[in-house]
Coordinates of C-alpha atoms in Angstrom, one line a residue:
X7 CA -55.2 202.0 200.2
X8 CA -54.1 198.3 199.0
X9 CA -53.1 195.8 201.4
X10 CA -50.4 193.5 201.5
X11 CA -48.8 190.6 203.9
X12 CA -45.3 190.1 204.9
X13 CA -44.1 187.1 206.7
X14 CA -40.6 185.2 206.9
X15 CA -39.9 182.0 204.9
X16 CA -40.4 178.7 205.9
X17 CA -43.0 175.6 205.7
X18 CA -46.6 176.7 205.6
X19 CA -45.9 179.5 204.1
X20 CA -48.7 178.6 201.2
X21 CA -50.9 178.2 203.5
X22 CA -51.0 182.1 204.5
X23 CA -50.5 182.9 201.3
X24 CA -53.9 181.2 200.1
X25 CA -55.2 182.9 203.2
X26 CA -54.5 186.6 202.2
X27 CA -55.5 185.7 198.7
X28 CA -58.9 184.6 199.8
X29 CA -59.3 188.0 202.0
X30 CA -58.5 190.4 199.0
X31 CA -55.0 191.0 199.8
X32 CA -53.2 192.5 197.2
X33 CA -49.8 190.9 197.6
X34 CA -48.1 188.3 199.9
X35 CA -44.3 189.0 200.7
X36 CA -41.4 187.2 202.3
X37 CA -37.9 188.3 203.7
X38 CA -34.7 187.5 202.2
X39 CA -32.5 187.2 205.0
X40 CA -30.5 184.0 205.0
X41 CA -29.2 183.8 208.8
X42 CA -32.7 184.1 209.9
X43 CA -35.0 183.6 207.5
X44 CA -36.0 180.5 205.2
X45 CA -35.1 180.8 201.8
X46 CA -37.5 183.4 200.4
X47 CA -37.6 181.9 196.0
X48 CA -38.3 178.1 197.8
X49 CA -41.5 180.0 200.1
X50 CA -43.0 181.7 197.1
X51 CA -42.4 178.9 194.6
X52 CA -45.0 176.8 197.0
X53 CA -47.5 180.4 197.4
X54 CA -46.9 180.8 193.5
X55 CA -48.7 176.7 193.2
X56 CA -51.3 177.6 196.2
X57 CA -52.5 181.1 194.3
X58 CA -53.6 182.6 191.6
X59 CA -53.8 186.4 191.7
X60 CA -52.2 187.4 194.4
X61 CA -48.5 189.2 193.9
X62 CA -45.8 187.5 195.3
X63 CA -42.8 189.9 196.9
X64 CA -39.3 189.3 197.7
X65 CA -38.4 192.1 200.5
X66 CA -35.7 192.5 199.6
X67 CA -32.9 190.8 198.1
X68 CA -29.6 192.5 197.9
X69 CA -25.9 192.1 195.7
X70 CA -24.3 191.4 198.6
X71 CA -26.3 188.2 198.6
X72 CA -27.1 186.8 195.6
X73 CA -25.3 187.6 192.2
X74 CA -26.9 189.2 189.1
X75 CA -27.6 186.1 186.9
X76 CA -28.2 183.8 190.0
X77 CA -30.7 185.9 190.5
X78 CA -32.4 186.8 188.2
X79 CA -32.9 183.2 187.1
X80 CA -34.8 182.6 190.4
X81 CA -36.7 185.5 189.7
X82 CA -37.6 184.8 186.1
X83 CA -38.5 180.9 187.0
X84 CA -40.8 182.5 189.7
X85 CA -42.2 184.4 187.2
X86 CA -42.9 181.4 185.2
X87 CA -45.0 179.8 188.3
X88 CA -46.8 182.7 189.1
X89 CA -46.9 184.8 185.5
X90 CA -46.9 189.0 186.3
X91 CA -47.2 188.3 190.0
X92 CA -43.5 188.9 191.1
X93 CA -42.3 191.5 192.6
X94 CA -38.3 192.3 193.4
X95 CA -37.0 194.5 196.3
X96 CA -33.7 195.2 195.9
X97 CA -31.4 196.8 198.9
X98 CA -28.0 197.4 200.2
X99 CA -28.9 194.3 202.4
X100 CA -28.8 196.3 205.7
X101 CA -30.2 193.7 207.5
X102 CA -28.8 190.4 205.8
X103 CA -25.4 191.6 205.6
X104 CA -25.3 193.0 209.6
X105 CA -26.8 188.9 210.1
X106 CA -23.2 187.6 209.0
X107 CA -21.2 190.8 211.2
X108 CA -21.1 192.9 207.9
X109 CA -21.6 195.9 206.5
X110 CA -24.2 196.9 203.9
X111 CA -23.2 197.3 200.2
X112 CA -23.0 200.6 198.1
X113 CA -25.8 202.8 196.7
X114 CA -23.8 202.2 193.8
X115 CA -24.0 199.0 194.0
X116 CA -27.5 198.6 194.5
X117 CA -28.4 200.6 191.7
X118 CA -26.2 198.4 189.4
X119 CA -27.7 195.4 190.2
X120 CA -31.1 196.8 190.0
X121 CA -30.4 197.6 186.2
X122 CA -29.0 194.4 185.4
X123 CA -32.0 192.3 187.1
X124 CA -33.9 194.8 184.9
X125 CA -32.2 193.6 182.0
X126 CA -32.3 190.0 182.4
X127 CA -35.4 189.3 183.9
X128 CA -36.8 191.2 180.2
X129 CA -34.3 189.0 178.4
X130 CA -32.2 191.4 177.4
X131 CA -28.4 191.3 177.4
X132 CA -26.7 193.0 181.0
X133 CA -22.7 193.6 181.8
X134 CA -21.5 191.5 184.3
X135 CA -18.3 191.5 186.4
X136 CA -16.2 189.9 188.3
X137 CA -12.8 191.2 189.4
X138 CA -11.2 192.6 186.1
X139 CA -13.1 190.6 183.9
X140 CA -16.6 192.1 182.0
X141 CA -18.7 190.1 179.9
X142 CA -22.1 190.6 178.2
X143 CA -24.3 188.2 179.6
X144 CA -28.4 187.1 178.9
X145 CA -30.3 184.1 179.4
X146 CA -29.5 180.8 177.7
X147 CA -32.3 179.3 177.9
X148 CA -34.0 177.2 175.5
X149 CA -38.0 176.1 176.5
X150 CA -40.4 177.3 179.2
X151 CA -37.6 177.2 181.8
X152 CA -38.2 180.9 182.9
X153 CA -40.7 183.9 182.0
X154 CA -39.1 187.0 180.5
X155 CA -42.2 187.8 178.9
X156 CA -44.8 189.1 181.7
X157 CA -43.1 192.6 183.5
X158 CA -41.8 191.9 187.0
X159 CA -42.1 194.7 189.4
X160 CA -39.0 196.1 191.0
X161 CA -39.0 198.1 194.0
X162 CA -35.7 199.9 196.1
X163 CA -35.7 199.5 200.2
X164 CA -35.5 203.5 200.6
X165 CA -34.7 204.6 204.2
X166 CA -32.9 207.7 202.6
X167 CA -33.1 210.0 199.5
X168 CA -30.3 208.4 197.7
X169 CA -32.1 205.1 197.3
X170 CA -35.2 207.1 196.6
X171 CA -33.8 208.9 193.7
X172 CA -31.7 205.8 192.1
X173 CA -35.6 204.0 192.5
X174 CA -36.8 206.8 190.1
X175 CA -33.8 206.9 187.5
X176 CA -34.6 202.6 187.6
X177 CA -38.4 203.4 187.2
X178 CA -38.6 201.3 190.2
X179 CA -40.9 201.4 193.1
X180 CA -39.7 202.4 196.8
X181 CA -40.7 200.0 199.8
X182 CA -39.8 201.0 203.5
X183 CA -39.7 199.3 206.6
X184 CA -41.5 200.8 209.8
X185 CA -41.4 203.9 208.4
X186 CA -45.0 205.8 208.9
X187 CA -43.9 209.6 208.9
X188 CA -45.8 211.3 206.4
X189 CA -43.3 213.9 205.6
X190 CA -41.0 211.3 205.3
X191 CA -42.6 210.1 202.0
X192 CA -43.5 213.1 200.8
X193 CA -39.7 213.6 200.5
X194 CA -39.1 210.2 199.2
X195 CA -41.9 211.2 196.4
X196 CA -40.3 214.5 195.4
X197 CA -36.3 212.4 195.2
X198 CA -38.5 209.5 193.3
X199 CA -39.2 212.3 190.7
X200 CA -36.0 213.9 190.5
X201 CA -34.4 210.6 189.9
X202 CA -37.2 209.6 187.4
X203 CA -37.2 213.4 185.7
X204 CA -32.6 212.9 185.8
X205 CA -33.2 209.4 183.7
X206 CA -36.6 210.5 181.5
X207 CA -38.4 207.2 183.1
X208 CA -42.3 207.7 183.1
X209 CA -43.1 204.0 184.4
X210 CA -46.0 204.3 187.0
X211 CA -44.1 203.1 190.4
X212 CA -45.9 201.9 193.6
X213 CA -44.5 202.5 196.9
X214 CA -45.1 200.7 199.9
X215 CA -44.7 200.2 203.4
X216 CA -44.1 197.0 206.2
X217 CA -45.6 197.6 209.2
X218 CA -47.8 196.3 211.8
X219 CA -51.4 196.5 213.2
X220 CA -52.8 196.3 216.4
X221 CA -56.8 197.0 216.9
X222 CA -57.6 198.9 220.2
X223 CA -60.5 197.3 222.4
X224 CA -62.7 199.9 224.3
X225 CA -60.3 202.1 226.9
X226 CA -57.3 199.4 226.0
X227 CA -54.1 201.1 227.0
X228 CA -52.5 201.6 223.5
X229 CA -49.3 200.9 225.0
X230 CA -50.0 198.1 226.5
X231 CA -48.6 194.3 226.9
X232 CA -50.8 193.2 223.6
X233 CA -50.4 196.8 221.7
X234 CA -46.1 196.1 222.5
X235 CA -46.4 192.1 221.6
X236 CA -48.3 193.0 218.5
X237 CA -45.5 195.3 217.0
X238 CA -42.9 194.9 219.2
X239 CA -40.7 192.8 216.0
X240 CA -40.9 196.2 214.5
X241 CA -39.6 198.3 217.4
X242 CA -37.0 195.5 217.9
X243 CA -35.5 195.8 214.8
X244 CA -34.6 199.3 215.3
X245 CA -33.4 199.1 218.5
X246 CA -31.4 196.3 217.0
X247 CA -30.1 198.4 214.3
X248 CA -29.1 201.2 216.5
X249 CA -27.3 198.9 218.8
X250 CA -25.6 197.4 215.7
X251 CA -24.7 201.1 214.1
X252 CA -24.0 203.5 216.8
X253 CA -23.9 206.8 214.9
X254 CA -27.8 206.1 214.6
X255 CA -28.3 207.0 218.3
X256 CA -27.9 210.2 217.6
X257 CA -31.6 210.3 216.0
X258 CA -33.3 208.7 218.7
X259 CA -35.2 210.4 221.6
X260 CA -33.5 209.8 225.1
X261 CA -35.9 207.2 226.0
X262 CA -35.2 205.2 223.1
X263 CA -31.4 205.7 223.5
X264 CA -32.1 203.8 226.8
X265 CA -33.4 201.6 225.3
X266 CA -30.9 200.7 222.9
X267 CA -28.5 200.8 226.0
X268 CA -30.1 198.1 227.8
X269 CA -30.6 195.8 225.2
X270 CA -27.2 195.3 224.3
X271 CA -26.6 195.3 228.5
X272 CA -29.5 192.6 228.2
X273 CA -27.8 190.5 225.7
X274 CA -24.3 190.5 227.0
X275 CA -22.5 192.5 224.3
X276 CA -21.2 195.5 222.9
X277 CA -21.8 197.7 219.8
X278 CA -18.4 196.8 218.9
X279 CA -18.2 193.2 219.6
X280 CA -16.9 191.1 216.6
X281 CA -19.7 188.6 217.5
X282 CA -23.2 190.8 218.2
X283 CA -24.9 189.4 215.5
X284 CA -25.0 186.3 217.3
X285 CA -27.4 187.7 220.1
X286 CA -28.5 190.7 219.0
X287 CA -30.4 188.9 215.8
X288 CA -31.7 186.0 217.6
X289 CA -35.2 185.7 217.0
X290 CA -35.2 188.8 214.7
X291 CA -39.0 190.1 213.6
X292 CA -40.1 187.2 215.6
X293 CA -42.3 187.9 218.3
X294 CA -41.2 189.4 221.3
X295 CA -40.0 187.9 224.5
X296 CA -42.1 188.9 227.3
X297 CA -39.2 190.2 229.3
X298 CA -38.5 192.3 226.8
X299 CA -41.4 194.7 226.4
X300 CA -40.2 197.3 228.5
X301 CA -37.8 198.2 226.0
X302 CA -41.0 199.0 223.7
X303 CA -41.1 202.3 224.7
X304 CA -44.4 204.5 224.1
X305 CA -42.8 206.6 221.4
X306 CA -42.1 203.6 219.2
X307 CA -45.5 202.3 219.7
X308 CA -46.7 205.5 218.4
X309 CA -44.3 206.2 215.8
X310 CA -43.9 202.1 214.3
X311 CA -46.9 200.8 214.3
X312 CA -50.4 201.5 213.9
X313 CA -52.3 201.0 217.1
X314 CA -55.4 202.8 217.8
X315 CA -59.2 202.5 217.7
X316 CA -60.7 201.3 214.2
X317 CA -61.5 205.1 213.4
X318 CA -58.1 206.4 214.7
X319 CA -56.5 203.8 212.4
X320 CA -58.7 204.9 209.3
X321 CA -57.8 208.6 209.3
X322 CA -54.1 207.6 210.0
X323 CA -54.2 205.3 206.8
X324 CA -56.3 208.1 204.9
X325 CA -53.0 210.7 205.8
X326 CA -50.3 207.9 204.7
X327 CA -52.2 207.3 201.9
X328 CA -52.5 210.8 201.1
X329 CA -48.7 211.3 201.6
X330 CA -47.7 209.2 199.0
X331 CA -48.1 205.2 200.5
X332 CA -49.8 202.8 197.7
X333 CA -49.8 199.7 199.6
X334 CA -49.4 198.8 203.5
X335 CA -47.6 195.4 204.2
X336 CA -48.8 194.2 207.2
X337 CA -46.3 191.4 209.1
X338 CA -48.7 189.6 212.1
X339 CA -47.1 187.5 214.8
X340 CA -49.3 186.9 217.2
X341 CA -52.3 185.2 215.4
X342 CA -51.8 185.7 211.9
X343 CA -55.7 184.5 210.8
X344 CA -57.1 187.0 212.8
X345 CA -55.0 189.6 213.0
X346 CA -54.9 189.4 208.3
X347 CA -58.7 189.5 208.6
X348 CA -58.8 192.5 211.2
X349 CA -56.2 194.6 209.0
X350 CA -58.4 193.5 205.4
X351 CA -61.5 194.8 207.7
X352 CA -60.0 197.8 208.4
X353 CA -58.6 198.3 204.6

C-alpha cells in the first residue's frame, strides 16, 4: 500500500512536506477549501521548491470554485515547479461550496470541467462558456510560463457511483474521504470500469483514500480520549455534513443520529438556518475540542479511522488494499512528526 499526507494550507506547509518526503511518502496533499483553508496552488508552490520527488495533490478543487482556464493555469505553472508531480482532484465542491451556505455543483458539471482541465493542462484546445457565449480556448503562452508537457494526474472525489463512473469515462483516478468500507470500493472499482469500458479509456488510474491513524498502546481503550482526538476531524466532518444535509440522517445508526442532533443543539443552530455554516464549519478538520468528544461515538471510531494495535492495523490495510485502495492519505493533528513517522512505520 503507498502512503500519502493530507494537511490544510497555510505557512509551514514546506516544511511537512520535506518531512513526508524524507520518510518515503508517496505524495503530500492539501485542501482546497477557501472559507477555511489557506490557499491550496500558494501551499504547494512552496512544497514544490522544498521537494523533489514527492507528488503534490490538490484534494479537491471544484467548478464551483475556480473556472476552467483559471485553473488550469495554476495547475500547469505548478507543474512547471514540480515537473510530473501534480496531481488534480476535481469535485462537486461538497464541502467548499456548503462553507459559503451553498449547494454543491452538478455531476455534469464536474465531469465537464474535468475534461476541459484535461485538455488544457496537455495544451490542447477546450470549449469554454459563459452564459450564451462558447469559445475555443488554449493556452497563450509563449516561454517556460507553465508545463503542458509532463502528464498531471487527475482524480474525481467519489462518495457515489456516478462520480465513480464519470472518473472512468475521464481516465481519472477516484479519491474518497473517510471512507474505509471495503465493499464500498469494490463497487466504486466495478462503476470505474463501466465508465472506462462506456468511453474505451485504458489509462491505468489510482485510487485513494484520506483518513486517519491512531496506534493502540497495550490494553489502550480504542475508543478512548486520544483514539477520539486523533480522528475526531474525520468523524466531525460527517456529523457536520449530516447536520448540514438532513436527508443524510437517514443512513446513520441511531447513535450517530444523536449525535448529529446535539451538535447542531451544541452550536446554537438549525439544519435550516440561513447562517449554519458560520458555526457548524468553525474549525473544520481541525482538531477537536475537548468538549466535544462525546459526540465521537464508538461506531465512527471504528468505521472512520483506523485505530487498533500495529497488527490489527496491518491486516485492515492488507483487506483495503485488497479491495481496490492504491494509496492511504493520512491527515495528522495531534503531532504531525510522529504521528507521519508512526503511519510510514506501519506502511
Amino acid at each position: 500500500m503507498r502512503k500519502g499526507i493530507v494537511v490544510t494550507a497555510k505557512p509551514g506547509v514546506e516544511d511537512l512536506a520535506a518531512k513526508a518526503e524524507e520518510l518515503g511518502y508517496d505524495s503530500f496533499w492539501v485542501y482546497d477549501t477557501p472559507m477555511v483553508n489557506g490557499d491550496p496552488f500558494v501551499g504547494l508552490a512552496l512544497c514544490a521548491k522544498a521537494t523533489s520527488r514527492i507528488r503534490l495533490g490538490i484534494g479537491v478543487t471544484s467548478p464551483a470554485l475556480r473556472s476552467a482556464p483559471a485553473c488550469a493555469a495554476a495547475l500547469a505553472s505548478l507543474n512547471a515547479l514540480a515537473p510530473g508531480r501534480v496531481i488534480c482532484g476535481v469535485g462537486t465542491g461538497n464541502t467548499a461550496r456548503r462553507t459559503l451556505g451553498m449547494k454543491p455543483t452538478t455531476m455534469a458539471a464536474l465531469e465537464r470541467f474535468t475534461r476541459q482541465l484535461q485538455d488544457l493542462t496537455a495544451g490542447r484546445p477546450t470549449e469554454y462558456s459563459e452564459g450564451e457565449r462558447t469559445r475555443d480556448v488554449r493556452f497563450l503562452h509563449v516561454g517556460d510560463y507553465v508545463n503542458t508537457t509532463d502528464p498531471i494526474e487527475f482524480v474525481v472525489a467519489a462518495f457515489g457511483l456516478k462520480a465513480a463512473r464519470i472518473a472512468g469515462r475521464r481516465g481519472a483516478g477516484t479519491i474518497s474521504f473517510g471512507l474505509l468500507d471495503p465493499a464500498a470500493w469494490q463497487a466504486f472499482g466495478e462503476a470505474h470500469r463501466a465508465g472506462a469500458a462506456e468511453a474505451g479509456v485504458t489509462t491505468p488510474t489510482t485510487s485513494y483514500v484520506m483518513t486517519s491513524m491512531h496506534i493502540l498502546a497495550d490494553g489502550e481503550n480504542p475508543h478512548g480520549d486520544l483514539a477520539r482526538d486523533s480522528m475526531g476531524h474525520v468523524a466531525m466532518a460527517l456529523l457536520t455534513f449530516a447536520a448540514d444535509n438532513p436527508s443524510f440522517l437517514d443512513g446513520l445508526e441511531p447513535d450517530e443520529a444523536d449525535a448529529v442532533r446535539r451538535l447542531l443543539d451544541r452550536r446554537g443552530t438549525t439544519a435550516t438556518a440561513d447562517d449554519r455554516h458560520f458555526v457548524l464549519y468553525e474549525n473544520y478538520l481541525g482538531r477537536i475540542y475537548p468538549q466535544d468528544r462525546d459526540l465521537i461515538v464508538p461506531s465512527l471510531v471504528d468505521k472512520l479511522g483506523l485505530v487498533g494495535t500495529p497488527d490489527d492495523l496491518v491486516k485492515r490495510v492488507a483487506t483495503l488494499e485488497a479491495s481496490g485502495i492504491d494509496e492511504l492519505l493520512l491527515q495528522p493533528v495531534l503531532d504531525p512528526d510522529q504521528e507521519m513517522a508512526d503511519f510510514a512505520r506501519l506502511l
